[in-house]
Amino acid sequence: MNASTLFIGGTWTGASDAGTRDIHCPADGELVGTVAEGTADDAGRAVLAARSAFDAGEWSGKSPLERGSFLLKVAARLRERKDEFARAETLDTGKRLVESEIDMDDIANCFEYFGKLAGQESGRLVDAGSPMVVSRIEYEPVGVCSLIAPWNYPLLQAAWKIAPALAAGCSFVLKPSELTPHTSILMMEVLQELGLPDGVANLVLGDGKTVGSVLSSHPDVDLVSFTGGLETGKVIAASAAASVKKVALELGGKNPNIVFADADFDAALDNALNAAFVHSGQVCSAGARLIVEESIAEKFVDELVRRAGQIRLGGPFDADAETGPLISAAHRDKVTAYVDKGVAEGARLRCGGAWGTGDLEKGFYYLPTVLDQVTSGMSVLVDEAFGPVVTVETFTSEAEAVKLGNDTHYGLAGAVWSQDAGKSQRVARALRHGTIWINDFHPYLPQAEWGGFGQSGVGRELGPTGLAEYQEAKHVYQNIDPQVTGWFADHAAAPAGGN
Ligand code: TXE
């Protein structure tokens, strides 16, 4: 069967070599569906379709207000089809249905935000210092965008790219993770159904090395926006550099969760669990490094271990489950190796460090894991686990807390827990991360920029900057009273007053 799940130039099609891929639910291994496995040729065709749609101007030439009102319709349609989308997301990822439902609400909110923002950004006038000059800045779409998304929040991460790209007037080719294609297919259905011109939105499914590398290197692509792992991000940035494409990269983090002794103990503990174990830690902003003041460390960590040991794992439709499986066998092997290496390097395993047993053996479950006695430089402190693993470090002064919080080559997010508002603000200022939560963990807002310092990436998603990533600023300078400058004399002209 040649599944027609690629969307190129407004047409649903199978892969050029008729290749397919089976998608299995990571919670129990059940077959979810069979989709087309795109080829490099398919990716190239999709880029050309996006290019010609962009050049034709049917979408890129629309007014920002018209584009904005289309995005609002997308948001409304997503809300109507929420249950179907959430179910598809849950089957691909294994995450709890309620989590997918929250994701779908967030996605609709994202389209709504950029829909409203689109019409507000109409350029600006610049004072050129003369009434005879009209000087203005226009924001134009950057062009053809490759949008490469990961598997942990498949449609949410894609929506953070699709919504501003469309708001700006760009055309795009979306490549979701090969593991989680179904909500991207549904999204294309919605865009088609609502009348987006052919070729503005294209979908090519397939793996990174085949499809992704065409999308990041094709000369007709103007911008590559990628969310995923650091190593893949480096490959994409290098590939995009050959033709000096713009890049927007969100590459994860090694995020500190700093708890001072004067914090609200129960709230900090509860949120430390959320920070580390929501979605089994497969969150770019996971609070994977607990950094706790020494005077409360023993009590805090004992409680954390006790509570982590109680977390109920289970499938997406198991009403008792509090978190689900890892995305794949390969990813679970990676998390396993990461914890084992940490222990070999001297970390102490306080709980977890093993796969789920019994019913859980059908899926890729890994038990919530706490490691203490970790020291700077250990691999568990340096590398992203992207699993349900939290390490514990302790400090005795505010300065030491900041130093530990910044002891990473990443810089995506971090949190400070304290009832001292001044101290919290000082620490928030000193931390070199793109988002800082004070007395909270994980909330984000579509109207607030998201992205990282350091090797967490380049650029920002969401907020006005998230739209600006998909725009080029053009300066138009009009002299309404042109004069001869006389800079270069006309040496052949007759001298003034001559015969
Ligand atoms: O991600 P990849 P993987 C981190 C996390 C995880 C690690 C590896 O630490 O353990 O990344 O996960 C596409 N050219 N994050 O291997 O490879 C790929 O097909 C172009 C953090 O699953 O980064 C998919 O669509 N594209 C993260 C996307 O890149 C390529 C979320 C992400 O896959 C490509 C996920 C190539 N050469 C993992 N190779 C976050 N920041 O939230 C792969 N891809």
Coordinates of C-alpha atoms and ligand atoms in Angstrom, one line a residue, residues 147-153 157 175-180 206-216 224 226-233 235-236 239 249-253 282-285 327-328 331 334-335 383-387 410 412 450 456, ligand 1:
L147 CA 10.3 23.4 9.6
I148 CA 11.8 20.3 11.3
A149 CA 10.1 19.1 14.4
P150 CA 10.8 16.6 17.2
W151 CA 8.7 13.8 18.7
N152 CA 8.1 14.9 22.3
Y153 CA 5.5 17.6 21.5
Q157 CA 6.5 22.3 18.4
K175 CA 9.0 17.5 8.4
P176 CA 7.7 16.1 11.7
S177 CA 9.7 13.4 13.5
E178 CA 9.5 10.1 11.6
L179 CA 8.2 8.6 14.9
T180 CA 5.2 11.0 15.3
G206 CA 10.5 10.6 6.6
D207 CA 13.8 10.5 8.4
G208 CA 16.3 13.2 9.1
K209 CA 19.2 12.0 7.1
T210 CA 17.1 11.6 3.9
V211 CA 14.4 14.2 4.0
G212 CA 15.7 16.5 6.7
S213 CA 19.1 17.0 5.1
V214 CA 17.5 18.1 1.8
L215 CA 15.3 20.5 3.7
S216 CA 18.3 22.0 5.5
V224 CA 15.5 26.4 8.6
F226 CA 14.6 23.2 13.9
T227 CA 13.7 21.8 17.3
G228 CA 15.6 18.7 18.4
G229 CA 18.8 17.5 19.8
L230 CA 22.1 19.5 20.0
E231 CA 24.1 17.2 17.7
T232 CA 21.5 17.3 15.0
G233 CA 21.2 21.0 15.4
V235 CA 24.6 19.3 11.5
I236 CA 21.6 21.4 10.4
S239 CA 24.3 22.4 6.2
L249 CA 17.4 26.4 16.5
E250 CA 15.9 25.1 19.8
L251 CA 18.2 22.4 21.0
G252 CA 17.1 21.5 24.5
G253 CA 18.6 22.3 27.9
Q282 CA 11.0 14.2 27.6
V283 CA 10.7 17.9 27.8
C284 CA 13.4 20.4 26.6
S285 CA 12.9 22.5 29.7
I327 CA 9.3 7.4 22.8
S328 CA 11.2 4.3 21.6
H331 CA 15.7 6.2 23.4
K334 CA 20.0 5.9 25.6
V335 CA 18.5 6.9 28.9
D383 CA 24.4 15.9 28.8
E384 CA 20.7 16.0 28.4
A385 CA 19.1 12.8 29.6
F386 CA 15.7 13.5 28.1
G387 CA 14.2 10.9 30.4
Y410 CA 23.0 24.9 27.5
L412 CA 17.2 27.1 28.0
W450 CA 11.0 31.0 24.2
S456 CA 20.4 25.8 23.6
Ligands
TXE1 O1 16.4 14.0 17.9 P1 16.8 14.6 16.6 P2 16.5 12.5 18.4 C1 17.2 15.8 22.3 C2 17.2 14.8 23.4 C3 17.3 13.5 22.6 C4 18.2 13.8 21.5 C5 18.1 13.0 20.3 O2 18.3 14.9 24.2 O3 17.8 12.4 23.4 O4 17.8 15.1 21.2 O5 16.8 12.7 19.9 C6 15.3 15.4 12.4 N1 18.9 16.8 9.1 N2 15.9 16.3 21.9 O6 17.6 11.7 17.8 O7 17.7 13.8 15.8 C7 14.5 14.2 12.9 O8 14.0 13.4 11.8 C8 17.7 17.3 9.3 C9 15.6 17.6 22.4 O9 15.1 11.9 18.3 O10 17.3 16.0 16.9 C10 13.4 14.8 13.7 O11 12.4 15.3 12.8 N3 16.9 16.8 10.2 C11 14.4 18.2 21.8 C12 14.1 16.0 14.3 O12 15.3 16.2 13.5 C13 17.3 15.8 11.0 C14 13.3 17.3 21.3 C15 14.6 15.8 15.7 O13 15.4 14.7 15.8 C16 18.5 15.2 10.8 C17 13.8 16.0 20.9 C18 19.4 15.8 9.8 N4 20.6 15.3 9.6 C19 15.0 15.5 21.2 N5 18.7 14.2 11.7 C20 14.0 19.5 22.2 N6 14.8 20.5 22.0 O14 12.9 19.7 22.7 C21 17.5 14.1 12.4 N7 16.6 15.1 11.9

